[in-house]
Amino acid sequence: MALVKVANLTRVFDVSKPWLNRVLERRPKAFLTAVSEVDFEVPERTTYALVGESGSGKSTIGRMLVGLLKPSQGNVEIEGVDLAHETDAAKLDAIRADIQMIFQDPFASLNPRWRVKDIIVEPVAARGGKTEGLAEKLLEQVGLSVKDAGKFPHEFSGGQRQRICIARALASDPRLIVCDEPTSALDVSVQAQVLNLMSDLKDEFGLTYVFISHDLTVVRHMADRIGVLYLGRLVEEAGPEELFEDSKHPYTQMLLEAAPRMDGFGREVIPPEGEIPDPINPPPGCAFHPRCPLAEDICKTTRPEMRALRGARVACHLAD
């Protein structure tokens, strides 16, 4: 059963200059399409990963999944409830209690004036739930000490702060946790500890993750299904083995070639050609065609639709 269903998800930002500047400079309004017609599903108790270069729309999708941003178009359904269009306040409140988010920078997402105990129990206290002993229990579950409950965030290392963020996310007993690059600011050894902790907690609590990352090694370790984003568009979706062994989209192949490998010493990699197009004025057809070595005339005029191909979904005219 799919816990999360995303259909035709689009988010457009108005990045225009102030009205007076536009009048004096005779410029029209400017709009940036951060996410464009994205579709995917996340079955319960699985991990769905979103990968892509900076600016591909990963974090914007994550924020729409938890309700921090509203879609300009399309639907986000959690447990069958459309977050953007549901009018029943009771249903929305119940669903929001099942969703939590872990942010990229652990220190920036923790209130520096609050003690760890108050930070962890905040999601429960805000709804009038019982909080006695909850923080201490969760701290032990994420590998910290009960004594840490009385400390402030600045007294911890980066990895310990991220564990506190994980404990806070678990406090409200959620079903879905959106992880926005939760280990990118940590050392490699600490990354492994946090990722293993998240895997153990997923099995223990029956969690569903949407895992946002640009680190392909981490994604291969964590994900049951991977979606590759380029300029706000989903270009390929497959399981880890299919994606890494038989990638079908030229952009996915470029990402895999550029990624560091343990056996890659001395190998020569052709650097990616061209720059990411301007998202305010994206190219027609396939957004990747200005950088694609296989591009043909149809790629420059017609946007490819997502289609099934050998256990995956791919948006490419020439994938087969």
Short mmCIF file of N, CA and C in Angstrom, two decimals, residues 145-274:
data_model
loop_
_atom_site.label_atom_id
_atom_site.label_comp_id
_atom_site.label_asym_id
_atom_site.label_seq_id
_atom_site.Cartn_x
_atom_site.Cartn_y
_atom_site.Cartn_z
N SER A 145 22.78 9.76 26.20
CA SER A 145 22.58 9.49 27.61
C SER A 145 21.36 10.23 28.16
N VAL A 146 20.75 9.66 29.18
CA VAL A 146 19.63 10.32 29.85
C VAL A 146 20.06 11.65 30.43
N LYS A 147 21.32 11.75 30.86
CA LYS A 147 21.83 12.99 31.44
C LYS A 147 21.88 14.14 30.43
N ASP A 148 21.87 13.80 29.14
CA ASP A 148 21.93 14.84 28.11
C ASP A 148 20.65 15.67 28.02
N ALA A 149 19.59 15.22 28.67
CA ALA A 149 18.30 15.91 28.56
C ALA A 149 18.36 17.34 29.10
N GLY A 150 19.23 17.60 30.06
CA GLY A 150 19.31 18.93 30.66
C GLY A 150 20.30 19.86 30.00
N LYS A 151 20.96 19.41 28.93
CA LYS A 151 21.98 20.23 28.27
C LYS A 151 21.36 21.09 27.16
N PHE A 152 22.18 22.01 26.64
CA PHE A 152 21.78 22.87 25.53
C PHE A 152 22.44 22.37 24.24
N PRO A 153 21.88 22.70 23.06
CA PRO A 153 22.42 22.19 21.79
C PRO A 153 23.90 22.49 21.56
N HIS A 154 24.39 23.64 22.04
CA HIS A 154 25.80 23.99 21.76
C HIS A 154 26.78 23.08 22.48
N GLU A 155 26.31 22.25 23.41
CA GLU A 155 27.18 21.36 24.17
C GLU A 155 27.41 20.03 23.46
N PHE A 156 26.88 19.88 22.24
CA PHE A 156 26.98 18.61 21.53
C PHE A 156 27.76 18.76 20.22
N SER A 157 28.27 17.65 19.72
CA SER A 157 28.91 17.63 18.41
C SER A 157 27.84 17.58 17.32
N GLY A 158 28.27 17.70 16.06
CA GLY A 158 27.32 17.68 14.95
C GLY A 158 26.52 16.39 14.87
N GLY A 159 27.21 15.25 15.05
CA GLY A 159 26.53 13.97 14.99
C GLY A 159 25.54 13.80 16.12
N GLN A 160 25.90 14.28 17.32
CA GLN A 160 25.00 14.19 18.47
C GLN A 160 23.77 15.08 18.27
N ARG A 161 23.97 16.25 17.68
CA ARG A 161 22.83 17.14 17.41
C ARG A 161 21.85 16.49 16.42
N GLN A 162 22.41 15.80 15.43
CA GLN A 162 21.52 15.14 14.47
C GLN A 162 20.74 14.02 15.14
N ARG A 163 21.35 13.35 16.11
CA ARG A 163 20.64 12.33 16.87
C ARG A 163 19.50 12.96 17.68
N ILE A 164 19.74 14.16 18.20
CA ILE A 164 18.68 14.88 18.93
C ILE A 164 17.53 15.20 17.97
N CYS A 165 17.87 15.62 16.74
CA CYS A 165 16.82 15.91 15.74
C CYS A 165 16.03 14.65 15.41
N ILE A 166 16.71 13.51 15.34
CA ILE A 166 16.02 12.25 15.08
C ILE A 166 15.09 11.90 16.24
N ALA A 167 15.57 12.12 17.47
CA ALA A 167 14.74 11.86 18.65
C ALA A 167 13.50 12.75 18.64
N ARG A 168 13.66 14.01 18.27
CA ARG A 168 12.51 14.92 18.20
C ARG A 168 11.52 14.44 17.13
N ALA A 169 12.05 13.97 15.99
CA ALA A 169 11.17 13.48 14.92
C ALA A 169 10.38 12.25 15.37
N LEU A 170 10.96 11.42 16.24
CA LEU A 170 10.29 10.20 16.69
C LEU A 170 9.28 10.47 17.80
N ALA A 171 9.35 11.65 18.43
CA ALA A 171 8.55 11.92 19.63
C ALA A 171 7.06 11.79 19.37
N SER A 172 6.59 12.23 18.23
CA SER A 172 5.15 12.22 17.95
C SER A 172 4.69 10.91 17.32
N ASP A 173 5.56 9.89 17.33
CA ASP A 173 5.23 8.57 16.78
C ASP A 173 4.76 8.68 15.33
N PRO A 174 5.61 9.24 14.44
CA PRO A 174 5.18 9.47 13.05
C PRO A 174 5.21 8.19 12.22
N ARG A 175 4.58 8.25 11.05
CA ARG A 175 4.66 7.17 10.08
C ARG A 175 5.60 7.54 8.94
N LEU A 176 5.70 8.84 8.63
CA LEU A 176 6.54 9.33 7.53
C LEU A 176 7.53 10.35 8.05
N ILE A 177 8.82 10.17 7.70
CA ILE A 177 9.84 11.15 8.04
C ILE A 177 10.54 11.56 6.74
N VAL A 178 10.54 12.85 6.46
CA VAL A 178 11.25 13.40 5.31
C VAL A 178 12.63 13.84 5.78
N CYS A 179 13.67 13.27 5.20
CA CYS A 179 15.05 13.53 5.62
C CYS A 179 15.74 14.36 4.54
N ASP A 180 15.98 15.64 4.83
CA ASP A 180 16.58 16.55 3.84
C ASP A 180 18.09 16.60 4.05
N GLU A 181 18.82 15.73 3.35
CA GLU A 181 20.27 15.63 3.45
C GLU A 181 20.72 15.60 4.91
N PRO A 182 20.27 14.61 5.69
CA PRO A 182 20.52 14.62 7.13
C PRO A 182 21.96 14.37 7.53
N THR A 183 22.79 13.88 6.61
CA THR A 183 24.18 13.57 6.99
C THR A 183 25.22 14.36 6.19
N SER A 184 24.80 15.26 5.32
CA SER A 184 25.76 15.94 4.44
C SER A 184 26.71 16.86 5.20
N ALA A 185 26.31 17.32 6.40
CA ALA A 185 27.17 18.23 7.17
C ALA A 185 28.05 17.49 8.16
N LEU A 186 28.05 16.15 8.12
CA LEU A 186 28.76 15.36 9.11
C LEU A 186 29.99 14.69 8.51
N ASP A 187 30.93 14.32 9.39
CA ASP A 187 32.10 13.56 8.96
C ASP A 187 31.67 12.18 8.47
N VAL A 188 32.53 11.54 7.67
CA VAL A 188 32.16 10.26 7.06
C VAL A 188 31.87 9.20 8.12
N SER A 189 32.71 9.12 9.15
CA SER A 189 32.49 8.10 10.19
C SER A 189 31.20 8.36 10.94
N VAL A 190 30.89 9.63 11.21
CA VAL A 190 29.65 9.97 11.91
C VAL A 190 28.45 9.73 10.99
N GLN A 191 28.61 9.99 9.69
CA GLN A 191 27.55 9.70 8.73
C GLN A 191 27.12 8.25 8.83
N ALA A 192 28.10 7.35 8.87
CA ALA A 192 27.79 5.91 8.93
C ALA A 192 27.00 5.58 10.19
N GLN A 193 27.38 6.18 11.32
CA GLN A 193 26.67 5.91 12.57
C GLN A 193 25.22 6.38 12.50
N VAL A 194 25.01 7.59 11.96
CA VAL A 194 23.66 8.15 11.88
C VAL A 194 22.80 7.34 10.90
N LEU A 195 23.39 6.95 9.76
CA LEU A 195 22.63 6.18 8.77
C LEU A 195 22.24 4.80 9.31
N ASN A 196 23.17 4.16 10.01
CA ASN A 196 22.85 2.86 10.61
C ASN A 196 21.76 3.00 11.67
N LEU A 197 21.83 4.10 12.44
CA LEU A 197 20.80 4.36 13.44
C LEU A 197 19.43 4.53 12.76
N MET A 198 19.40 5.29 11.67
CA MET A 198 18.13 5.51 10.96
C MET A 198 17.58 4.21 10.40
N SER A 199 18.45 3.34 9.90
CA SER A 199 18.00 2.04 9.38
C SER A 199 17.41 1.18 10.49
N ASP A 200 18.07 1.18 11.66
CA ASP A 200 17.56 0.39 12.79
C ASP A 200 16.22 0.92 13.27
N LEU A 201 16.09 2.25 13.34
CA LEU A 201 14.83 2.86 13.81
C LEU A 201 13.70 2.60 12.83
N LYS A 202 14.03 2.57 11.54
CA LYS A 202 13.02 2.27 10.52
C LYS A 202 12.41 0.88 10.76
N ASP A 203 13.27 -0.09 11.03
CA ASP A 203 12.78 -1.45 11.28
C ASP A 203 12.03 -1.54 12.61
N GLU A 204 12.53 -0.84 13.63
CA GLU A 204 11.93 -0.93 14.96
C GLU A 204 10.56 -0.27 15.04
N PHE A 205 10.42 0.90 14.38
CA PHE A 205 9.18 1.68 14.49
C PHE A 205 8.29 1.56 13.25
N GLY A 206 8.73 0.83 12.23
CA GLY A 206 7.93 0.70 11.01
C GLY A 206 7.80 2.00 10.26
N LEU A 207 8.90 2.76 10.14
CA LEU A 207 8.87 4.10 9.55
C LEU A 207 8.95 4.04 8.02
N THR A 208 8.49 5.10 7.40
CA THR A 208 8.65 5.32 5.96
C THR A 208 9.49 6.58 5.79
N TYR A 209 10.54 6.49 4.97
CA TYR A 209 11.44 7.63 4.75
C TYR A 209 11.31 8.15 3.32
N VAL A 210 11.32 9.47 3.18
CA VAL A 210 11.67 10.10 1.91
C VAL A 210 13.02 10.75 2.15
N PHE A 211 14.05 10.20 1.49
CA PHE A 211 15.44 10.54 1.79
C PHE A 211 16.01 11.40 0.67
N ILE A 212 16.32 12.65 0.98
CA ILE A 212 16.85 13.60 -0.01
C ILE A 212 18.36 13.68 0.14
N SER A 213 19.09 13.46 -0.96
CA SER A 213 20.54 13.47 -0.87
C SER A 213 21.16 13.70 -2.24
N HIS A 214 22.41 14.16 -2.23
CA HIS A 214 23.18 14.22 -3.48
C HIS A 214 24.31 13.20 -3.46
N ASP A 215 24.41 12.43 -2.37
CA ASP A 215 25.47 11.44 -2.20
C ASP A 215 24.96 10.09 -2.67
N LEU A 216 25.43 9.63 -3.83
CA LEU A 216 24.94 8.38 -4.41
C LEU A 216 25.30 7.16 -3.57
N THR A 217 26.43 7.21 -2.87
CA THR A 217 26.82 6.08 -2.01
C THR A 217 25.82 5.91 -0.88
N VAL A 218 25.44 7.01 -0.26
CA VAL A 218 24.45 6.97 0.82
C VAL A 218 23.12 6.47 0.31
N VAL A 219 22.71 6.94 -0.86
CA VAL A 219 21.42 6.56 -1.43
C VAL A 219 21.38 5.06 -1.72
N ARG A 220 22.46 4.53 -2.25
CA ARG A 220 22.49 3.09 -2.56
C ARG A 220 22.35 2.26 -1.29
N HIS A 221 22.91 2.75 -0.20
CA HIS A 221 22.86 2.04 1.07
C HIS A 221 21.47 2.10 1.71
N MET A 222 20.76 3.23 1.53
CA MET A 222 19.53 3.47 2.28
C MET A 222 18.25 3.14 1.52
N ALA A 223 18.23 3.33 0.20
CA ALA A 223 16.96 3.41 -0.52
C ALA A 223 16.45 2.07 -1.04
N ASP A 224 15.12 1.95 -1.06
CA ASP A 224 14.46 0.84 -1.75
C ASP A 224 14.08 1.24 -3.17
N ARG A 225 13.91 2.54 -3.38
CA ARG A 225 13.57 3.08 -4.70
C ARG A 225 14.21 4.46 -4.81
N ILE A 226 14.73 4.80 -6.00
CA ILE A 226 15.45 6.06 -6.19
C ILE A 226 14.84 6.83 -7.33
N GLY A 227 14.59 8.12 -7.11
CA GLY A 227 14.13 9.01 -8.16
C GLY A 227 15.21 10.04 -8.45
N VAL A 228 15.53 10.20 -9.72
CA VAL A 228 16.58 11.14 -10.14
C VAL A 228 15.91 12.39 -10.71
N LEU A 229 16.28 13.56 -10.17
CA LEU A 229 15.69 14.83 -10.58
C LEU A 229 16.69 15.66 -11.38
N TYR A 230 16.17 16.34 -12.39
CA TYR A 230 16.99 17.29 -13.14
C TYR A 230 16.13 18.50 -13.47
N LEU A 231 16.54 19.66 -13.01
CA LEU A 231 15.85 20.92 -13.26
C LEU A 231 14.36 20.82 -12.91
N GLY A 232 14.09 20.20 -11.75
CA GLY A 232 12.73 20.10 -11.27
C GLY A 232 11.91 18.98 -11.88
N ARG A 233 12.50 18.19 -12.77
CA ARG A 233 11.76 17.11 -13.44
C ARG A 233 12.31 15.75 -13.02
N LEU A 234 11.42 14.79 -12.82
CA LEU A 234 11.84 13.43 -12.54
C LEU A 234 12.21 12.76 -13.85
N VAL A 235 13.48 12.37 -14.01
CA VAL A 235 13.94 11.83 -15.29
C VAL A 235 14.10 10.31 -15.25
N GLU A 236 14.30 9.74 -14.06
CA GLU A 236 14.43 8.28 -13.96
C GLU A 236 14.07 7.84 -12.56
N GLU A 237 13.47 6.65 -12.48
CA GLU A 237 13.12 6.06 -11.19
C GLU A 237 13.35 4.56 -11.28
N ALA A 238 14.10 4.01 -10.32
CA ALA A 238 14.41 2.58 -10.33
C ALA A 238 14.87 2.15 -8.95
N GLY A 239 14.98 0.83 -8.75
CA GLY A 239 15.59 0.31 -7.54
C GLY A 239 17.09 0.53 -7.57
N PRO A 240 17.77 0.41 -6.43
CA PRO A 240 19.22 0.69 -6.38
C PRO A 240 20.04 -0.15 -7.35
N GLU A 241 19.75 -1.45 -7.42
CA GLU A 241 20.54 -2.31 -8.30
C GLU A 241 20.32 -1.95 -9.76
N GLU A 242 19.06 -1.75 -10.15
CA GLU A 242 18.78 -1.38 -11.54
C GLU A 242 19.42 -0.05 -11.90
N LEU A 243 19.35 0.90 -10.97
CA LEU A 243 19.86 2.24 -11.28
C LEU A 243 21.38 2.24 -11.42
N PHE A 244 22.06 1.55 -10.53
CA PHE A 244 23.53 1.58 -10.54
C PHE A 244 24.13 0.62 -11.55
N GLU A 245 23.42 -0.45 -11.90
CA GLU A 245 23.96 -1.42 -12.84
C GLU A 245 23.44 -1.22 -14.26
N ASP A 246 22.26 -0.63 -14.39
CA ASP A 246 21.65 -0.50 -15.73
C ASP A 246 20.89 0.82 -15.83
N SER A 247 21.58 1.93 -15.55
CA SER A 247 20.93 3.24 -15.65
C SER A 247 20.59 3.54 -17.12
N LYS A 248 19.46 4.19 -17.33
CA LYS A 248 18.93 4.34 -18.68
C LYS A 248 18.93 5.78 -19.18
N HIS A 249 18.88 6.75 -18.28
CA HIS A 249 18.86 8.15 -18.72
C HIS A 249 20.29 8.69 -18.79
N PRO A 250 20.64 9.45 -19.82
CA PRO A 250 22.01 9.99 -19.94
C PRO A 250 22.42 10.84 -18.74
N TYR A 251 21.47 11.53 -18.09
CA TYR A 251 21.82 12.33 -16.92
C TYR A 251 22.21 11.44 -15.75
N THR A 252 21.47 10.34 -15.53
CA THR A 252 21.82 9.40 -14.47
C THR A 252 23.20 8.81 -14.72
N GLN A 253 23.46 8.46 -15.97
CA GLN A 253 24.78 7.91 -16.31
C GLN A 253 25.89 8.92 -16.05
N MET A 254 25.62 10.21 -16.31
CA MET A 254 26.60 11.25 -16.05
C MET A 254 26.88 11.38 -14.55
N LEU A 255 25.81 11.31 -13.73
CA LEU A 255 25.99 11.39 -12.28
C LEU A 255 26.83 10.23 -11.76
N LEU A 256 26.55 9.03 -12.25
CA LEU A 256 27.27 7.85 -11.79
C LEU A 256 28.74 7.89 -12.22
N GLU A 257 29.01 8.39 -13.41
CA GLU A 257 30.39 8.50 -13.89
C GLU A 257 31.18 9.52 -13.08
N ALA A 258 30.50 10.59 -12.65
CA ALA A 258 31.18 11.66 -11.92
C ALA A 258 31.41 11.32 -10.46
N ALA A 259 30.68 10.34 -9.93
CA ALA A 259 30.79 9.99 -8.52
C ALA A 259 32.12 9.30 -8.24
N PRO A 260 32.78 9.60 -7.10
CA PRO A 260 34.03 8.94 -6.74
C PRO A 260 33.81 7.46 -6.45
N ARG A 261 34.82 6.64 -6.81
CA ARG A 261 34.72 5.19 -6.58
C ARG A 261 36.02 4.70 -5.97
N MET A 262 35.91 3.66 -5.13
CA MET A 262 37.10 3.10 -4.49
C MET A 262 38.06 2.49 -5.51
N ASP A 263 37.53 1.95 -6.60
CA ASP A 263 38.36 1.31 -7.62
C ASP A 263 38.64 2.26 -8.79
N GLY A 264 38.43 3.56 -8.56
CA GLY A 264 38.52 4.50 -9.67
C GLY A 264 39.84 5.24 -9.79
N PHE A 265 40.87 4.84 -9.07
CA PHE A 265 42.15 5.53 -9.16
C PHE A 265 42.74 5.39 -10.56
N GLY A 266 43.10 6.51 -11.16
CA GLY A 266 43.71 6.50 -12.47
C GLY A 266 42.73 6.50 -13.62
N ARG A 267 41.45 6.36 -13.34
CA ARG A 267 40.48 6.35 -14.44
C ARG A 267 40.27 7.76 -14.97
N GLU A 268 40.01 7.85 -16.23
CA GLU A 268 39.76 9.14 -16.86
C GLU A 268 38.27 9.30 -17.11
N VAL A 269 37.72 10.36 -16.57
CA VAL A 269 36.29 10.63 -16.70
C VAL A 269 36.11 11.91 -17.49
N ILE A 270 35.32 11.82 -18.54
CA ILE A 270 35.03 13.02 -19.34
C ILE A 270 34.13 13.94 -18.53
N PRO A 271 34.56 15.16 -18.26
CA PRO A 271 33.73 16.06 -17.44
C PRO A 271 32.42 16.39 -18.14
N PRO A 272 31.35 16.58 -17.36
CA PRO A 272 30.06 16.93 -17.97
C PRO A 272 30.16 18.21 -18.78
N GLU A 273 29.51 18.23 -19.94
CA GLU A 273 29.55 19.41 -20.79
C GLU A 273 28.41 20.36 -20.46
N GLY A 274 28.65 21.65 -20.65
CA GLY A 274 27.61 22.65 -20.50
C GLY A 274 27.27 22.95 -19.05
#
